[in-house]
Amino acid sequence: MSKIIYIKKWLYCVCFLFSCSCKSDKQEELKKEEKMMEITESKPVDVKTRLLAYTDFNYELISNGIIESTRSADIRFLSQENIVKIHVKNGERVNKGQKLAEQDNFKLDNAMKQAVEAFEKSKLDLQDVLIGQGYSLRDSVNIPKDIMKIAKLRSNYEQSRNNYELAEYNLKATTLYAPFSGIVANLSVKEFNAPGSEPFCTIIDNHHIEVTFNILENELSLINLNDQVLVSPFSSHEYLERGRISEINPLIDKNGMVKVKAMLNSKENRLYEGMNVKVRVQRILGKQLCIPKSALVLRANKKVVFSIKNNKAKWNYVQTAQENTENYVITEGLALGDSIIYEGNINLSHDVPVIVKK
């Protein structure tokens, strides 16, 4: 019996010592955390600030669009003679009137010579008919119209002239020229092959491009002609092209969409025909109190902006209205001239010392 009592006492002692050690460990951990918090709170945080001011706010309407050239032309050969020389390649820039390619013109050149000969013969026949009527071809102004018409029919003059003009046109068409300045695209034919039914190439005027995009019916009242647009390719969001709305189609399709076009001021030619792009239509809503989006943080699901006062961060609950890709419009919580923190505010708390970076 005494042995059992001894064992129980020994177990009680062990449990007591273990609980004491756990409490001491927890107290040490709490002390360490408090020390870390004190160190963190006492260490100033580097931040960037800006003064809150009234600035022009651009309301933005976001859409997806496709780049199109205002001018593009499919270039074709009229005949199926073999191509003997190609002077350009895909992606090459050409000037208006520049030679693109040439066909074998032996047959058409021969047809041209025959047409010239036939036309010259018809001129002689016309002169013979007029002389028979007592007139001279040199004095054609004084020849009655009905007599001249009959003389041309008898000499086959008009048909010979038409054949000559057609032969001349066909011969010139064996050489292709650029109708305007642009870049070459869709060139797949090779030398010493017939051109086939497809166009030889396409010339695209990439100095005059536009973007076509759709907006919802209820967004139609938010845009006007000449509103500014910002366009960026999905492959490179940092690259931006600016433009103005040039056309609003006055028709709503079965899906409730309206087609809009905007002319772009492209100078670097980094936007290509058919490229998918992101379109932002901007409309100025006047002067507003605006903050950068990076200045707003969430604390307990509430919108908070930190300002600076006496080199300490101050916690401000705010209310926002419209927003665009860069800014929020502030309606409550801040005042004109407040110095707000827009960088280094992710882990800030109230009254934390801060240092403003320049």
PDB file of C-alpha atoms in Angstrom, residues 36-234:
ATOM      1  CA  MET A  36      10.483  41.293 -32.052  1.00  0.00           C
ATOM      2  CA  MET A  37       7.371  43.478 -32.264  1.00  0.00           C
ATOM      3  CA  GLU A  38       9.119  46.231 -30.327  1.00  0.00           C
ATOM      4  CA  ILE A  39      12.111  46.020 -32.663  1.00  0.00           C
ATOM      5  CA  THR A  40       9.846  46.007 -35.736  1.00  0.00           C
ATOM      6  CA  GLU A  41       7.750  48.918 -34.496  1.00  0.00           C
ATOM      7  CA  SER A  42      10.770  50.974 -33.549  1.00  0.00           C
ATOM      8  CA  LYS A  43      12.517  50.470 -36.902  1.00  0.00           C
ATOM      9  CA  PRO A  44      11.441  53.121 -39.471  1.00  0.00           C
ATOM     10  CA  VAL A  45       9.963  51.870 -42.738  1.00  0.00           C
ATOM     11  CA  ASP A  46      11.082  53.288 -46.100  1.00  0.00           C
ATOM     12  CA  VAL A  47       8.102  54.634 -48.067  1.00  0.00           C
ATOM     13  CA  LYS A  48       7.278  56.820 -51.055  1.00  0.00           C
ATOM     14  CA  THR A  49       4.645  59.541 -50.879  1.00  0.00           C
ATOM     15  CA  ARG A  50       2.767  62.071 -52.963  1.00  0.00           C
ATOM     16  CA  LEU A  51       0.520  65.001 -52.156  1.00  0.00           C
ATOM     17  CA  LEU A  52      -3.190  64.502 -52.708  1.00  0.00           C
ATOM     18  CA  ALA A  53      -4.417  66.962 -55.333  1.00  0.00           C
ATOM     19  CA  TYR A  54      -7.224  67.479 -57.831  1.00  0.00           C
ATOM     20  CA  THR A  55      -6.229  66.030 -61.204  1.00  0.00           C
ATOM     21  CA  ASP A  56      -7.989  65.126 -64.442  1.00  0.00           C
ATOM     22  CA  PHE A  57      -9.496  61.667 -64.085  1.00  0.00           C
ATOM     23  CA  ASN A  58      -9.889  59.488 -67.164  1.00  0.00           C
ATOM     24  CA  TYR A  59     -12.836  57.143 -66.964  1.00  0.00           C
ATOM     25  CA  GLU A  60     -11.863  53.961 -68.795  1.00  0.00           C
ATOM     26  CA  LEU A  61     -13.900  51.507 -70.812  1.00  0.00           C
ATOM     27  CA  ILE A  62     -12.054  48.227 -71.425  1.00  0.00           C
ATOM     28  CA  SER A  63     -12.482  46.055 -74.518  1.00  0.00           C
ATOM     29  CA  ASN A  64     -10.587  43.686 -76.806  1.00  0.00           C
ATOM     30  CA  GLY A  65      -9.892  44.617 -80.411  1.00  0.00           C
ATOM     31  CA  ILE A  66      -8.156  43.646 -83.630  1.00  0.00           C
ATOM     32  CA  ILE A  67      -5.577  45.709 -85.511  1.00  0.00           C
ATOM     33  CA  GLU A  68      -6.448  46.503 -89.125  1.00  0.00           C
ATOM     34  CA  SER A  69      -4.722  48.531 -91.803  1.00  0.00           C
ATOM     35  CA  THR A  70      -6.675  51.330 -93.440  1.00  0.00           C
ATOM     36  CA  ARG A  71      -5.268  50.185 -96.789  1.00  0.00           C
ATOM     37  CA  SER A  72      -4.312  46.710 -97.950  1.00  0.00           C
ATOM     38  CA  ALA A  73      -4.259  45.299-101.468  1.00  0.00           C
ATOM     39  CA  ASP A  74      -4.060  41.770-102.871  1.00  0.00           C
ATOM     40  CA  ILE A  75      -1.644  41.893-105.811  1.00  0.00           C
ATOM     41  CA  ARG A  76      -2.351  39.445-108.667  1.00  0.00           C
ATOM     42  CA  PHE A  77      -0.956  38.520-112.060  1.00  0.00           C
ATOM     43  CA  LEU A  78      -3.514  38.584-114.879  1.00  0.00           C
ATOM     44  CA  SER A  79      -1.992  35.707-116.835  1.00  0.00           C
ATOM     45  CA  GLN A  80      -0.668  32.281-115.846  1.00  0.00           C
ATOM     46  CA  GLU A  81       2.797  32.682-117.352  1.00  0.00           C
ATOM     47  CA  ASN A  82       5.695  31.535-115.184  1.00  0.00           C
ATOM     48  CA  ILE A  83       7.224  34.019-112.740  1.00  0.00           C
ATOM     49  CA  VAL A  84      10.827  34.650-113.767  1.00  0.00           C
ATOM     50  CA  LYS A  85      11.884  37.166-111.098  1.00  0.00           C
ATOM     51  CA  ILE A  86      10.722  38.063-107.575  1.00  0.00           C
ATOM     52  CA  HIS A  87      12.215  41.289-106.213  1.00  0.00           C
ATOM     53  CA  VAL A  88      10.750  41.315-102.665  1.00  0.00           C
ATOM     54  CA  LYS A  89      10.156  39.083 -99.639  1.00  0.00           C
ATOM     55  CA  ASN A  90       7.709  38.895 -96.747  1.00  0.00           C
ATOM     56  CA  GLY A  91       8.077  41.706 -94.223  1.00  0.00           C
ATOM     57  CA  GLU A  92      10.027  43.933 -96.618  1.00  0.00           C
ATOM     58  CA  ARG A  93       8.965  47.557 -96.851  1.00  0.00           C
ATOM     59  CA  VAL A  94       8.309  48.834-100.377  1.00  0.00           C
ATOM     60  CA  ASN A  95       7.618  52.261-101.804  1.00  0.00           C
ATOM     61  CA  LYS A  96       4.814  53.205-104.147  1.00  0.00           C
ATOM     62  CA  GLY A  97       5.677  52.166-107.719  1.00  0.00           C
ATOM     63  CA  GLN A  98       8.458  49.777-106.668  1.00  0.00           C
ATOM     64  CA  LYS A  99       8.823  46.644-108.810  1.00  0.00           C
ATOM     65  CA  LEU A 100       7.626  43.470-107.068  1.00  0.00           C
ATOM     66  CA  ALA A 101       7.878  40.623-109.600  1.00  0.00           C
ATOM     67  CA  GLU A 102       8.038  39.803-113.326  1.00  0.00           C
ATOM     68  CA  GLN A 103       6.523  37.105-115.544  1.00  0.00           C
ATOM     69  CA  ASP A 104       7.790  35.513-118.726  1.00  0.00           C
ATOM     70  CA  ASN A 105       6.372  37.951-121.308  1.00  0.00           C
ATOM     71  CA  PHE A 106       7.408  36.300-124.588  1.00  0.00           C
ATOM     72  CA  LYS A 107       3.858  35.380-125.672  1.00  0.00           C
ATOM     73  CA  LEU A 108       2.332  38.657-124.584  1.00  0.00           C
ATOM     74  CA  ASP A 109       5.132  40.662-126.174  1.00  0.00           C
ATOM     75  CA  ASN A 110       4.527  38.805-129.427  1.00  0.00           C
ATOM     76  CA  ALA A 111       0.784  39.475-129.143  1.00  0.00           C
ATOM     77  CA  MET A 112       1.593  43.141-128.612  1.00  0.00           C
ATOM     78  CA  LYS A 113       3.677  43.286-131.794  1.00  0.00           C
ATOM     79  CA  GLN A 114       0.885  41.668-133.795  1.00  0.00           C
ATOM     80  CA  ALA A 115      -1.632  44.140-132.370  1.00  0.00           C
ATOM     81  CA  VAL A 116       0.617  47.066-133.295  1.00  0.00           C
ATOM     82  CA  GLU A 117       0.961  45.770-136.837  1.00  0.00           C
ATOM     83  CA  ALA A 118      -2.796  45.250-137.197  1.00  0.00           C
ATOM     84  CA  PHE A 119      -3.490  48.716-135.824  1.00  0.00           C
ATOM     85  CA  GLU A 120      -1.081  50.358-138.256  1.00  0.00           C
ATOM     86  CA  LYS A 121      -2.692  48.461-141.136  1.00  0.00           C
ATOM     87  CA  SER A 122      -6.143  49.649-140.048  1.00  0.00           C
ATOM     88  CA  LYS A 123      -4.883  53.247-140.117  1.00  0.00           C
ATOM     89  CA  LEU A 124      -3.830  52.800-143.753  1.00  0.00           C
ATOM     90  CA  ASP A 125      -7.170  51.209-144.607  1.00  0.00           C
ATOM     91  CA  LEU A 126      -8.988  54.089-142.926  1.00  0.00           C
ATOM     92  CA  GLN A 127      -6.999  56.599-144.959  1.00  0.00           C
ATOM     93  CA  ASP A 128      -7.810  54.738-148.208  1.00  0.00           C
ATOM     94  CA  VAL A 129     -11.540  54.780-147.415  1.00  0.00           C
ATOM     95  CA  LEU A 130     -11.469  58.516-146.645  1.00  0.00           C
ATOM     96  CA  ILE A 131      -9.534  59.302-149.831  1.00  0.00           C
ATOM     97  CA  GLY A 132     -12.186  57.385-151.757  1.00  0.00           C
ATOM     98  CA  GLN A 133     -14.761  59.737-150.233  1.00  0.00           C
ATOM     99  CA  GLY A 134     -12.725  62.809-151.125  1.00  0.00           C
ATOM    100  CA  TYR A 135     -11.269  63.445-147.669  1.00  0.00           C
ATOM    101  CA  SER A 136      -7.865  63.238-146.042  1.00  0.00           C
ATOM    102  CA  LEU A 137      -7.121  61.766-142.592  1.00  0.00           C
ATOM    103  CA  ARG A 138      -5.038  64.854-141.829  1.00  0.00           C
ATOM    104  CA  ASP A 139      -8.176  66.945-142.243  1.00  0.00           C
ATOM    105  CA  SER A 140     -10.234  64.782-139.851  1.00  0.00           C
ATOM    106  CA  VAL A 141     -11.784  67.836-138.148  1.00  0.00           C
ATOM    107  CA  ASN A 142     -13.721  68.713-141.304  1.00  0.00           C
ATOM    108  CA  ILE A 143     -14.897  65.160-142.032  1.00  0.00           C
ATOM    109  CA  PRO A 144     -18.609  64.610-141.248  1.00  0.00           C
ATOM    110  CA  LYS A 145     -19.173  62.286-138.280  1.00  0.00           C
ATOM    111  CA  ASP A 146     -21.305  59.785-140.190  1.00  0.00           C
ATOM    112  CA  ILE A 147     -18.694  59.427-142.948  1.00  0.00           C
ATOM    113  CA  MET A 148     -15.888  58.987-140.381  1.00  0.00           C
ATOM    114  CA  LYS A 149     -17.927  56.335-138.567  1.00  0.00           C
ATOM    115  CA  ILE A 150     -18.508  54.343-141.764  1.00  0.00           C
ATOM    116  CA  ALA A 151     -14.846  54.665-142.743  1.00  0.00           C
ATOM    117  CA  LYS A 152     -13.700  53.281-139.372  1.00  0.00           C
ATOM    118  CA  LEU A 153     -16.070  50.331-139.656  1.00  0.00           C
ATOM    119  CA  ARG A 154     -14.879  49.453-143.159  1.00  0.00           C
ATOM    120  CA  SER A 155     -11.210  49.697-142.162  1.00  0.00           C
ATOM    121  CA  ASN A 156     -11.692  47.752-138.883  1.00  0.00           C
ATOM    122  CA  TYR A 157     -10.003  50.687-137.172  1.00  0.00           C
ATOM    123  CA  GLU A 158     -11.843  50.610-133.818  1.00  0.00           C
ATOM    124  CA  GLN A 159     -11.387  46.872-133.278  1.00  0.00           C
ATOM    125  CA  SER A 160      -7.692  47.073-134.134  1.00  0.00           C
ATOM    126  CA  ARG A 161      -7.216  49.939-131.712  1.00  0.00           C
ATOM    127  CA  ASN A 162      -9.036  48.044-128.934  1.00  0.00           C
ATOM    128  CA  ASN A 163      -6.892  44.958-129.553  1.00  0.00           C
ATOM    129  CA  TYR A 164      -3.767  47.095-129.409  1.00  0.00           C
ATOM    130  CA  GLU A 165      -4.779  48.702-126.079  1.00  0.00           C
ATOM    131  CA  LEU A 166      -5.643  45.297-124.584  1.00  0.00           C
ATOM    132  CA  ALA A 167      -2.328  43.785-125.709  1.00  0.00           C
ATOM    133  CA  GLU A 168      -0.458  46.751-124.250  1.00  0.00           C
ATOM    134  CA  TYR A 169      -2.335  46.398-120.948  1.00  0.00           C
ATOM    135  CA  ASN A 170      -1.657  42.642-120.710  1.00  0.00           C
ATOM    136  CA  LEU A 171       2.038  43.138-121.464  1.00  0.00           C
ATOM    137  CA  LYS A 172       2.403  45.782-118.745  1.00  0.00           C
ATOM    138  CA  ALA A 173       0.582  43.476-116.297  1.00  0.00           C
ATOM    139  CA  THR A 174       3.417  40.923-116.513  1.00  0.00           C
ATOM    140  CA  THR A 175       5.328  43.193-114.130  1.00  0.00           C
ATOM    141  CA  LEU A 176       3.791  43.926-110.738  1.00  0.00           C
ATOM    142  CA  TYR A 177       4.332  47.243-108.939  1.00  0.00           C
ATOM    143  CA  ALA A 178       3.416  48.385-105.428  1.00  0.00           C
ATOM    144  CA  PRO A 179       0.207  50.488-105.578  1.00  0.00           C
ATOM    145  CA  PHE A 180       1.219  52.354-102.400  1.00  0.00           C
ATOM    146  CA  SER A 181       3.951  52.269 -99.776  1.00  0.00           C
ATOM    147  CA  GLY A 182       3.700  49.459 -97.238  1.00  0.00           C
ATOM    148  CA  ILE A 183       5.027  46.050 -96.249  1.00  0.00           C
ATOM    149  CA  VAL A 184       4.843  42.778 -98.162  1.00  0.00           C
ATOM    150  CA  ALA A 185       2.805  39.914 -96.691  1.00  0.00           C
ATOM    151  CA  ASN A 186       1.492  36.475 -97.718  1.00  0.00           C
ATOM    152  CA  LEU A 187       4.114  35.942-100.421  1.00  0.00           C
ATOM    153  CA  SER A 188       4.376  32.185-100.945  1.00  0.00           C
ATOM    154  CA  VAL A 189       4.937  31.789-104.720  1.00  0.00           C
ATOM    155  CA  LYS A 190       8.405  30.834-105.948  1.00  0.00           C
ATOM    156  CA  GLU A 191      10.268  31.776-109.100  1.00  0.00           C
ATOM    157  CA  PHE A 192       9.760  29.700-112.279  1.00  0.00           C
ATOM    158  CA  ASN A 193       6.277  28.659-111.173  1.00  0.00           C
ATOM    159  CA  ALA A 194       2.852  29.757-112.378  1.00  0.00           C
ATOM    160  CA  PRO A 195       1.137  32.178-109.974  1.00  0.00           C
ATOM    161  CA  GLY A 196      -2.038  30.101-109.596  1.00  0.00           C
ATOM    162  CA  SER A 197      -5.388  31.462-108.434  1.00  0.00           C
ATOM    163  CA  GLU A 198      -4.141  32.967-105.156  1.00  0.00           C
ATOM    164  CA  PRO A 199      -2.805  36.549-104.940  1.00  0.00           C
ATOM    165  CA  PHE A 200       0.932  36.884-105.497  1.00  0.00           C
ATOM    166  CA  CYS A 201       1.210  38.890-102.260  1.00  0.00           C
ATOM    167  CA  THR A 202      -0.548  41.481-100.128  1.00  0.00           C
ATOM    168  CA  ILE A 203       0.675  45.032 -99.593  1.00  0.00           C
ATOM    169  CA  ILE A 204      -0.270  46.454 -96.182  1.00  0.00           C
ATOM    170  CA  ASP A 205       0.007  50.134 -95.316  1.00  0.00           C
ATOM    171  CA  ASN A 206       1.260  49.779 -91.739  1.00  0.00           C
ATOM    172  CA  HIS A 207       1.754  53.525 -91.296  1.00  0.00           C
ATOM    173  CA  HIS A 208      -2.007  54.063 -91.204  1.00  0.00           C
ATOM    174  CA  ILE A 209      -3.588  51.514 -88.880  1.00  0.00           C
ATOM    175  CA  GLU A 210      -6.773  51.359 -86.854  1.00  0.00           C
ATOM    176  CA  VAL A 211      -8.236  49.147 -84.163  1.00  0.00           C
ATOM    177  CA  THR A 212     -11.719  47.652 -84.412  1.00  0.00           C
ATOM    178  CA  PHE A 213     -13.464  46.675 -81.180  1.00  0.00           C
ATOM    179  CA  ASN A 214     -16.944  46.082 -79.780  1.00  0.00           C
ATOM    180  CA  ILE A 215     -18.721  47.684 -76.840  1.00  0.00           C
ATOM    181  CA  LEU A 216     -21.989  46.838 -75.120  1.00  0.00           C
ATOM    182  CA  GLU A 217     -25.180  48.649 -75.993  1.00  0.00           C
ATOM    183  CA  ASN A 218     -25.412  50.225 -72.527  1.00  0.00           C
ATOM    184  CA  GLU A 219     -21.850  51.566 -72.882  1.00  0.00           C
ATOM    185  CA  LEU A 220     -22.642  53.496 -76.052  1.00  0.00           C
ATOM    186  CA  SER A 221     -23.495  56.679 -74.134  1.00  0.00           C
ATOM    187  CA  LEU A 222     -20.070  56.619 -72.461  1.00  0.00           C
ATOM    188  CA  ILE A 223     -18.046  57.193 -75.651  1.00  0.00           C
ATOM    189  CA  ASN A 224     -17.884  59.910 -78.285  1.00  0.00           C
ATOM    190  CA  LEU A 225     -16.025  60.520 -81.511  1.00  0.00           C
ATOM    191  CA  ASN A 226     -12.458  61.725 -80.887  1.00  0.00           C
ATOM    192  CA  ASP A 227     -12.254  60.133 -77.416  1.00  0.00           C
ATOM    193  CA  GLN A 228      -8.727  58.957 -76.645  1.00  0.00           C
ATOM    194  CA  VAL A 229      -7.908  55.244 -76.743  1.00  0.00           C
ATOM    195  CA  LEU A 230      -4.870  53.360 -75.454  1.00  0.00           C
ATOM    196  CA  VAL A 231      -3.953  50.128 -77.213  1.00  0.00           C
ATOM    197  CA  SER A 232      -1.494  47.466 -76.059  1.00  0.00           C
ATOM    198  CA  PRO A 233      -0.834  43.975 -77.467  1.00  0.00           C
ATOM    199  CA  PHE A 234      -1.515  41.027 -75.174  1.00  0.00           C
TER     200      PHE A 234
END
